XYZ file of C-alpha atoms in Angstrom:
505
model
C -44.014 34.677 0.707
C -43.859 31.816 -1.975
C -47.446 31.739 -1.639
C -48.160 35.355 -2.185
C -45.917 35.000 -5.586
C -47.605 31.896 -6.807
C -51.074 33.891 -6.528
C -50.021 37.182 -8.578
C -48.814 34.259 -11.034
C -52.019 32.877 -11.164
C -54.020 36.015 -10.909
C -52.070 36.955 -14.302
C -52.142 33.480 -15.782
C -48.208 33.276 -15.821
C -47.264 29.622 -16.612
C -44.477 28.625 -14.032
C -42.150 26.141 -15.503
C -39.282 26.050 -12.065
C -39.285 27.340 -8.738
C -36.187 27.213 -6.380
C -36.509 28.096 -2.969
C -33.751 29.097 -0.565
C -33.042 31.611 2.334
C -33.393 34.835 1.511
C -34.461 34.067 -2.615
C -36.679 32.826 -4.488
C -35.947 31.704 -7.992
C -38.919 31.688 -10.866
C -38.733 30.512 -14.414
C -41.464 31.376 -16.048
C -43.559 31.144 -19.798
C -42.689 34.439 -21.642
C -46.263 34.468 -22.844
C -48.614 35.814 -20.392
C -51.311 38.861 -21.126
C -49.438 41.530 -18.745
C -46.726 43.380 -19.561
C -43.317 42.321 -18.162
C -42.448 45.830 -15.865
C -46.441 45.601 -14.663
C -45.493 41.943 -13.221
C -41.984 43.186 -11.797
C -44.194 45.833 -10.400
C -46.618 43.475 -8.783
C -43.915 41.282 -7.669
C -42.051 44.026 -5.799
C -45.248 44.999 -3.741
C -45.822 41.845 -1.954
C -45.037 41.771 1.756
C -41.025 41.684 2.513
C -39.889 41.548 -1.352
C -37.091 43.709 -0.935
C -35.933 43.539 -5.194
C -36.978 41.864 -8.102
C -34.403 41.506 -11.176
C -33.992 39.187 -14.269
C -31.209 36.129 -14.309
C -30.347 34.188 -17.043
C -30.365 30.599 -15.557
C -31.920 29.384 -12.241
C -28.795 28.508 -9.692
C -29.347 24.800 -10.175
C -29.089 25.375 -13.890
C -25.776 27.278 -13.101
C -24.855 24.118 -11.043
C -25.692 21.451 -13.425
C -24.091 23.910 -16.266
C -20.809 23.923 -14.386
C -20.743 20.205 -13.705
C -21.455 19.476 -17.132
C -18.753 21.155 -17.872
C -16.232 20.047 -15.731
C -17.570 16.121 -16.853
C -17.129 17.041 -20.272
C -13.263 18.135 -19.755
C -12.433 15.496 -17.994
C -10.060 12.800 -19.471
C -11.780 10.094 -17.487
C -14.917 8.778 -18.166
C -17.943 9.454 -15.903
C -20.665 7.340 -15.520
C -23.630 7.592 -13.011
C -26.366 5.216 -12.362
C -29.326 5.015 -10.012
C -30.511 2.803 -7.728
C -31.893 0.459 -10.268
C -29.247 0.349 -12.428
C -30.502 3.235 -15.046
C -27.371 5.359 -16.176
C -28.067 8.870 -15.820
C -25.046 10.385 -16.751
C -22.766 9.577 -19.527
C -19.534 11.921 -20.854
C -17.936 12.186 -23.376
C -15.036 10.540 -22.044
C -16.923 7.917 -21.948
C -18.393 7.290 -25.055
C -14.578 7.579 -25.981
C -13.676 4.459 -23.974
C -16.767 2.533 -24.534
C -17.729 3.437 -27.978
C -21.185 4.070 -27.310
C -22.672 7.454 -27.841
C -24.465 9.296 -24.920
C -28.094 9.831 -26.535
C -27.924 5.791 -26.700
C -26.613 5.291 -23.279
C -28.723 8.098 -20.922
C -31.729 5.775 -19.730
C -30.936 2.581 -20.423
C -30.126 0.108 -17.859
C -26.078 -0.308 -17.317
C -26.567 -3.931 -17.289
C -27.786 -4.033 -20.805
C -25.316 -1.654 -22.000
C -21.881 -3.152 -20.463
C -22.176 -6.383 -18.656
C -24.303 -7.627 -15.487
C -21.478 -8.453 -13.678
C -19.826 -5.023 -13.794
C -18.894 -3.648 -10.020
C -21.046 -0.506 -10.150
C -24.275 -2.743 -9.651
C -22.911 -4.431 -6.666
C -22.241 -0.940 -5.031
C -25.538 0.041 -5.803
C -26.643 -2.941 -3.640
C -23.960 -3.281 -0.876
C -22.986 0.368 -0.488
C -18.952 -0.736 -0.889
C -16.610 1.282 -2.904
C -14.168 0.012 -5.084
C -10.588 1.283 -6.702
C -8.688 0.720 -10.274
C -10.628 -3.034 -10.496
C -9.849 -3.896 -14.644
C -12.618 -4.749 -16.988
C -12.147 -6.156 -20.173
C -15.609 -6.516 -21.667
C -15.710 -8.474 -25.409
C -19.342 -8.916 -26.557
C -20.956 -8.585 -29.595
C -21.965 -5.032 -28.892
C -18.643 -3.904 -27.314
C -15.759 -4.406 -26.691
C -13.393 -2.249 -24.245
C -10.656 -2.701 -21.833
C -10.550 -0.150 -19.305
C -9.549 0.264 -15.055
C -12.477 1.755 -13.308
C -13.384 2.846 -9.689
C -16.413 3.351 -7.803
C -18.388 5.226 -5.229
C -21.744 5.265 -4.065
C -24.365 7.816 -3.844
C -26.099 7.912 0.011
C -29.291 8.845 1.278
C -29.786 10.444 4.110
C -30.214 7.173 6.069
C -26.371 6.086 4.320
C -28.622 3.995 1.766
C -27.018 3.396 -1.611
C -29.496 5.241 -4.138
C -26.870 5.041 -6.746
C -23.261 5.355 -7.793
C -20.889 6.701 -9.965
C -17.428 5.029 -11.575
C -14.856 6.701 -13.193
C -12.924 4.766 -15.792
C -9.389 4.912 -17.769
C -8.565 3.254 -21.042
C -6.103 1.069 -20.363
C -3.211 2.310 -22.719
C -3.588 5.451 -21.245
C -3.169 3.648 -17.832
C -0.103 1.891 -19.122
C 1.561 5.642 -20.515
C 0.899 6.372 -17.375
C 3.051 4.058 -15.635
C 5.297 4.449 -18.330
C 5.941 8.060 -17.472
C 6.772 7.521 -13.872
C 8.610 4.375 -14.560
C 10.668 4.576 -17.253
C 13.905 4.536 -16.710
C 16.733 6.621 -18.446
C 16.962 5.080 -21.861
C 20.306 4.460 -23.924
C 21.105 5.216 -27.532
C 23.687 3.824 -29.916
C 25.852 7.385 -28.900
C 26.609 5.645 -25.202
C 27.447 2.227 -26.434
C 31.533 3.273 -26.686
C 34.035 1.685 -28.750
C 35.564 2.183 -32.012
C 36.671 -0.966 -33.442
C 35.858 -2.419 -36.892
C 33.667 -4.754 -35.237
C 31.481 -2.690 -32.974
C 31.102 -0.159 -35.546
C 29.326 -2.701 -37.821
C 27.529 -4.130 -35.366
C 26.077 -0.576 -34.817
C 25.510 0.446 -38.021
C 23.144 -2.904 -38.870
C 21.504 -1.825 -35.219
C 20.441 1.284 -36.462
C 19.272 0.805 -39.686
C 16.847 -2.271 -38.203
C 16.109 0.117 -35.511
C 13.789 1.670 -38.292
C 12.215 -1.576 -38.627
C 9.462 -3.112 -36.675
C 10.963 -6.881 -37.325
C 11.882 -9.102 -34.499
C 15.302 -8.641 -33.528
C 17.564 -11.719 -31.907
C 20.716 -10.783 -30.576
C 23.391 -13.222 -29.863
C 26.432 -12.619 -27.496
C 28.554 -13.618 -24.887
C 27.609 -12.849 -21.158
C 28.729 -9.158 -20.642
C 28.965 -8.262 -24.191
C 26.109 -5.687 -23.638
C 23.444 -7.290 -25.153
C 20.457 -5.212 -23.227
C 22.318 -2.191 -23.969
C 21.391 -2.459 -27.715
C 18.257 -3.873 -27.187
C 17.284 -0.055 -25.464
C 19.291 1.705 -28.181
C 17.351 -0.176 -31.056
C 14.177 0.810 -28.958
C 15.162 4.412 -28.816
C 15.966 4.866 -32.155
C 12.938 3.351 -33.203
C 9.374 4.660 -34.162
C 8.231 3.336 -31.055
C 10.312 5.221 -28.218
C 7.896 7.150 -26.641
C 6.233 3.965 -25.773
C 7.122 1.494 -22.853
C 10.608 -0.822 -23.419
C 10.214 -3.863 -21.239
C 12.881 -6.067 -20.492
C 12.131 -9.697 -18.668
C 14.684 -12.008 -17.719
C 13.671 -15.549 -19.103
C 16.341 -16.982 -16.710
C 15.364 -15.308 -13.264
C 12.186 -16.304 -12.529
C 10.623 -20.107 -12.434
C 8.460 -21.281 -15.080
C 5.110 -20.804 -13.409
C 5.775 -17.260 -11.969
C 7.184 -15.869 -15.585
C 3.963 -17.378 -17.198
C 1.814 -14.590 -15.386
C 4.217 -12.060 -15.057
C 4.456 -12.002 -18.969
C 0.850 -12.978 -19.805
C -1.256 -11.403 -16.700
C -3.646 -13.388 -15.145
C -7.432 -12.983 -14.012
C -8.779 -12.616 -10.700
C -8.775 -15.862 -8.701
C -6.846 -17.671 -11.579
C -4.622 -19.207 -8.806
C -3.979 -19.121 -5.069
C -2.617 -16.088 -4.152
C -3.628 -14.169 -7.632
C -3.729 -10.435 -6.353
C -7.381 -9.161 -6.388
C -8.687 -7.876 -9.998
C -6.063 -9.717 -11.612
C -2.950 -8.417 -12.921
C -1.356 -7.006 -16.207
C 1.098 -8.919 -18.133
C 4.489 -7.406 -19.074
C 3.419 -8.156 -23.018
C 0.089 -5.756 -22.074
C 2.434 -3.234 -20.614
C 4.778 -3.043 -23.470
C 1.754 -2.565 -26.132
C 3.044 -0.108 -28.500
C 6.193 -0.361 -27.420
C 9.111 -2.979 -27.024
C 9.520 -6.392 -25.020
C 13.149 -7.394 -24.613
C 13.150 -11.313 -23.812
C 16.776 -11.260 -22.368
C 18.338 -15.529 -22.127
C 15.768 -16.644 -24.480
C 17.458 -19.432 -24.510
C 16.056 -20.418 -21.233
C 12.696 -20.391 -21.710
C 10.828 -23.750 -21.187
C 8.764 -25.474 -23.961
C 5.468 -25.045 -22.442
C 5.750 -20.933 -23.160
C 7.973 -21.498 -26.068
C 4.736 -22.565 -27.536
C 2.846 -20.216 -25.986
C 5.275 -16.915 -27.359
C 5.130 -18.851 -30.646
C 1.424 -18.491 -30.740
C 2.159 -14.512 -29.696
C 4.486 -13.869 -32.663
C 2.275 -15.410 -35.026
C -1.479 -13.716 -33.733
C -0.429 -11.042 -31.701
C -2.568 -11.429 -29.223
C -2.503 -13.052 -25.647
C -4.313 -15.070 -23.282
C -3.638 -13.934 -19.801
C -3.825 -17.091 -17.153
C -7.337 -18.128 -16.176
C -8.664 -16.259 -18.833
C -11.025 -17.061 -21.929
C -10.625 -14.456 -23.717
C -7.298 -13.358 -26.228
C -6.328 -9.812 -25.942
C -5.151 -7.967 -28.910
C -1.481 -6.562 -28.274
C 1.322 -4.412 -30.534
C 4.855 -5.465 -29.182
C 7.517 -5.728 -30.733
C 10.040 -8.407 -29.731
C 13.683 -8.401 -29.045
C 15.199 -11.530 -27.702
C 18.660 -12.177 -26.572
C 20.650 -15.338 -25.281
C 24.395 -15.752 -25.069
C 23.779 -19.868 -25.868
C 23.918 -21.657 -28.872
C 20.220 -22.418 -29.879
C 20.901 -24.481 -32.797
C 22.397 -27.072 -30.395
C 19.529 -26.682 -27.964
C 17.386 -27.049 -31.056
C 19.221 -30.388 -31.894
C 18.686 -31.833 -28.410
C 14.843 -30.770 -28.641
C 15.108 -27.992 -26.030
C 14.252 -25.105 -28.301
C 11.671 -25.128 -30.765
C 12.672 -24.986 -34.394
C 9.387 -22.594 -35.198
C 9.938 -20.256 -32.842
C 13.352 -20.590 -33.326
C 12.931 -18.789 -37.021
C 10.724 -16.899 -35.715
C 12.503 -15.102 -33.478
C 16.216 -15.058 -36.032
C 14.054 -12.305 -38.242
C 17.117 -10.455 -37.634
C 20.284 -11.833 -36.390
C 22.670 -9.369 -34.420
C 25.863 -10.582 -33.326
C 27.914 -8.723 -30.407
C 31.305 -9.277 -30.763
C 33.498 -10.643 -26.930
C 35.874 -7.931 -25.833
C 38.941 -9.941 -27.044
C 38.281 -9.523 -30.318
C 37.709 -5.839 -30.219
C 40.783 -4.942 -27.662
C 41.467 -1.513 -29.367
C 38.402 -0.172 -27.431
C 39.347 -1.260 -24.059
C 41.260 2.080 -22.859
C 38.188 4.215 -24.575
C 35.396 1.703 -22.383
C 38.343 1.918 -18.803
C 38.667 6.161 -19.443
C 34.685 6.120 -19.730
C 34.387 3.379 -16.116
C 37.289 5.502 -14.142
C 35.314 8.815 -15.154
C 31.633 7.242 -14.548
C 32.891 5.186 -11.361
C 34.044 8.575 -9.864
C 31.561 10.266 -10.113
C 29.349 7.417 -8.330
C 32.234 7.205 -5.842
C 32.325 10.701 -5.565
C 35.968 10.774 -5.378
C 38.243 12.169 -7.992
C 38.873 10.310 -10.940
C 42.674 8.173 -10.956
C 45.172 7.757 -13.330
C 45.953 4.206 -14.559
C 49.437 3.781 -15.186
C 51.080 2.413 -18.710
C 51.654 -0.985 -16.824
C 48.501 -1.321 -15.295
C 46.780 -0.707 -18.853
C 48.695 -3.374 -20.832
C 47.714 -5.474 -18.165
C 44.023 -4.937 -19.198
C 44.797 -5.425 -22.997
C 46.769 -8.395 -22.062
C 43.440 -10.413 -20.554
C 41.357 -12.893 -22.342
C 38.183 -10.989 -20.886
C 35.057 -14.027 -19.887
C 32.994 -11.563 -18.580
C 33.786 -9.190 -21.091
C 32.829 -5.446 -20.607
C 30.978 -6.337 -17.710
C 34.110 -8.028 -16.194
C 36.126 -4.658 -17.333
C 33.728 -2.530 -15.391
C 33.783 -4.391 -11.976
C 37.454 -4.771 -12.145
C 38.076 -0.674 -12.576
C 35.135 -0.071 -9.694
C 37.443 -2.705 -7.875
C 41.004 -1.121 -8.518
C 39.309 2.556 -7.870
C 38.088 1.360 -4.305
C 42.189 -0.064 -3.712
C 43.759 2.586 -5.157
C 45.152 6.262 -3.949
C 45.675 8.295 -6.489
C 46.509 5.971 -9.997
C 45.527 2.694 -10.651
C 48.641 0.215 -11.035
C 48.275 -3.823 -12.033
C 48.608 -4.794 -8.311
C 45.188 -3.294 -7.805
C 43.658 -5.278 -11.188
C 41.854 -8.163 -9.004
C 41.026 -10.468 -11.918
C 38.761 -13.800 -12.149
C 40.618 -15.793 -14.312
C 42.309 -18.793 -12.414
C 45.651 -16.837 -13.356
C 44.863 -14.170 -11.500
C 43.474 -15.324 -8.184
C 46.790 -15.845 -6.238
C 47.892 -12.273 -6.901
C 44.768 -10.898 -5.998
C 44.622 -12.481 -2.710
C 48.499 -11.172 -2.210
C 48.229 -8.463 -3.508
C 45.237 -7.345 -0.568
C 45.324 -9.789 2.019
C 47.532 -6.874 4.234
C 44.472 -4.474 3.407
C 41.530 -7.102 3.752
C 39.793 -8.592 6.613
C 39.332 -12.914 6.715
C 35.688 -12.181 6.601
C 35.573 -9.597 3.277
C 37.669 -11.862 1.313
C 35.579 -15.128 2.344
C 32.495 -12.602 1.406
C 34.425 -11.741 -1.854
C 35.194 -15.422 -2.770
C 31.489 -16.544 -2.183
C 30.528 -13.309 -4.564
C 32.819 -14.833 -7.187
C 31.785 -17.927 -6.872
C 27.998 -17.322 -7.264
C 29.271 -14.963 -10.424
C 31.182 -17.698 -11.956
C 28.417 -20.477 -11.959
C 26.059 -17.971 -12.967
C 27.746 -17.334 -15.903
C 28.767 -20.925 -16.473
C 25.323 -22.129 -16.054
C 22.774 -18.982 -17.282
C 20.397 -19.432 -14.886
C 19.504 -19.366 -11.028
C 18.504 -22.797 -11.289
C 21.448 -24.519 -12.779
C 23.718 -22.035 -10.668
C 22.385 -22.954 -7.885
C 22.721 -27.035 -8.596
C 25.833 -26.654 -9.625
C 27.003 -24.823 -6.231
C 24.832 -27.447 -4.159
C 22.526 -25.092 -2.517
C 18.888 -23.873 -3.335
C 17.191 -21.317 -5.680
C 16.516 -19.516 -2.957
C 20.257 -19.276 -1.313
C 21.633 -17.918 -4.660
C 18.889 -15.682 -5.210
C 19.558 -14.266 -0.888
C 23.591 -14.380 -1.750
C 22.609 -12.742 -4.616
C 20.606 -9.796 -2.381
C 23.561 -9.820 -0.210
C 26.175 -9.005 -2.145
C 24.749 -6.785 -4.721
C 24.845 -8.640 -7.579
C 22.753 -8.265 -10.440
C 22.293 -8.464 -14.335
C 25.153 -6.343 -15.094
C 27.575 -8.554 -12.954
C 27.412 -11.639 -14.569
């Protein structure tokens, strides 16, 4: 039959331009200029052997096909590219030439090598068949520069040859607001942090207006004085709270591990580094906010190395040649005195003023005991709720007895010793169930619940207040842990054990 066609096409000099063949059709696109009319052709087409109809169609099938994936590339948020099997990129969207900054009509033909890089993972699929997922790709040459996560397939012959592939990639800060969304937790605002005093009330009143600010912020405190919870309120009420808030504990992790987990390191940078590399908490917080929580405790080598961030904003991730530009802004928060560590040479004066753009000082609990029954109404209501048990009374006695302590932990200390006095109580909380940690207090507490207690919860309980107390004595794992003559790694399994994290110490 296709024969029969492609004679009354010839017989009437019709030029054929595309012919698709497939069961039961036959599709024609032919030259409009041909010496017959139009209805005479139809005519001779419908008289062949087995044509049942003839009709018009705009666009061959595969045209439909290629019109719809087009279409579907072009709305796509990811970028699409497609190469074949030596290396020539046939297609390009526009999604693309969004992350790459190249346009299409200068990428279509050309070979991906020369575009990008040579070392890009789409031409080893091309040659080993092997897929790949969300490998990162930071490419800085003279004719681009891009940082994007891409993954791969390749395109099969018959035979399961590779005869191309295809790679999607994603811009990396929309990779990162990804994240963000899924991971963010609730965030707090100056509205939450409770209290009423002279003190705290100027204390949030400077927070907000710097809030408006993109300065570095260094807060000072006490342990328990809620120094993170300002951090996230500053963040919130800043320009930049729809974008990540990052909090790293200086303190918690050893000097080599914090190095890469706030820089990011490349692929094969050390034994163990996690295939493709990995980002660094100061890429995950671009745009947004990196809270450097114990400051204090941060060793000289990345002193000098978050010097070097404040003053370029950019980063070197470990193993890397290459700086990466970054937009953070940095709080930072310690509860030790850094101009003594800067006297004894364990804190570097330049980053030191670096860091005090803006001083913010949170006052200790004893010297803002008018908010204490606001913060234990707020604890017994919260606490009850977590409890799920209805909220107690606290008798007269039992509240003078909280305004009557000299607070060390400060509100932290408040709120474990109402979750404490909830769990004794039945029905209102009296000063026998206040279990306090100050020496003063530790003979009535075991007293006042040895009849209610097991051996084995309050020798559990004592080791839990013991790993508290040198933690906030010494302000890091490290020290704690030297201090109680055991290892890092006991403290940080006690520390699993019992449940105790940053808001207990």
């Amino acid at each position: 039959m296709v024969l029969d066609i492609l004679r009354v096409l010839y017989q009437y000099r019709v030029n054929l331009k595309a012919l698709e063949v497939s069961p039961g059709l036959i599709c024609i696109k032919i030259d409009c200029n041909f010496n017959i009319p139009l209805s005479d052709l139809l005519n001779q087409l419908k008289a062949q052997k087995d044509v049942i109809e003839v009709s018009r169609v705009e666009l061959l099938p595969q045209e439909r096909r290629e019109k719809h994936i087009k279409a579907v590339l072009d709305a796509t948020g990811e970028g699409i590219i497609a190469i074949d099997a030596k290396g020539i990129i046939t297609t390009f969207n526009p999604a693309a030439e969004k992350i790459l900054k190249v346009r299409a009509e200068d990428a279509l033909g050309k070979n991906i090598a020369d575009l990008i890089s040579a070392d890009i993972p789409m031409l080893k699929t091309i040659v080993t068949g092997e897929s790949y997922d969300n490998e990162e790709m930071i490419i800085n040459t003279e004719k681009l520069k891009s940082h994007y996560i891409t993954s791969g397939r390749p395109i099969l012959d018959e035979d399961g040859n590779p005869i191309g592939a295809v790679a999607s990639l994603r811009d990396i800060e929309s990779v990162i607001e990804l994240v963000h969304t899924f991971t963010q937790p609730p965030m707090i605002t100056f509205d939450e942090i409770l209290g009423e005093s002279k003190e705290i009330t100027k204390v949030k009143e400077l927070a907000r207006i710097v809030a408006k600010g993109d300065s570095t912020v260094l807060i000072r405190g006490e342990s328990g004085t809620g120094k993170e919870l300002f951090a996230r309120s500053i963040h919130m009420a800043s320009p930049r709270r729809n974008k990540p808030f990052v909090a790293v504990n200086c303190a918690a992790l050893p000097d080599t591990l914090l190095e890469s987990e706030l820089f990011g390191y490349e692929e094969g940078a050390f034994t163990g580094a996690k295939k493709g590399g990995k980002q660094g908490m100061f890429k995950y917080a671009d745009k947004g906010t990196l809270f450097l929580d114990e400051i204090g405790e941060l060793s000289t080598h990345l002193q000098v190395k978050l010097l070097r961030v404040l003053q370029e904003n950019k980063i070197r991730r470990v193993g890397a040649n290459e700086e990466i530009p970054i937009d953070v802004r940095i709080i930072a928060a310690t509860n030790r005195n850094l101009e003594e560590l800067m006297k004894s040479g364990q804190f570097r004066d330049d980053l030191y003023y670096r860091l005090n753009v803006i001083p913010l000082v949170i006052p200790p609990l004893r010297e803002r005991k008018e908010d204490i029954p606001i913060l234990t109404h707020a604890f017994i209501k919260k606490l009850s709720y977590k409890m799920n048990k209805k909220a107690p009374d606290i008798s007269d006695e039992a509240m003078q007895c909280l305004m009557d302590y000299d607070w060390p932990g400060n509100i932290r200390e408040l709120s474990n010793v109402i979750e404490r006095a909830m769990n004794l109580c039945n029905g209102k909380i009296e000063s026998y169930h206040l279990l306090f940690q100050h020496d003063d207090f530790k003979s009535t507490a075991i007293i006042g619940t040895a009849g209610q207690r097991t051996l084995k919860e309050i020798v559990a309980e004592t080791e839990k207040q013991a790993i508290i107390s040198a933690l906030r004595q010494h302000t890091s794992i490290r020290k704690a842990a030297k201090a109680l003559g055991v290892s890092h790694a006991t403290v940080i399994n006690k520390m699993k054990q019992y449940q105790i994290n940053q808001e207990d110490i």
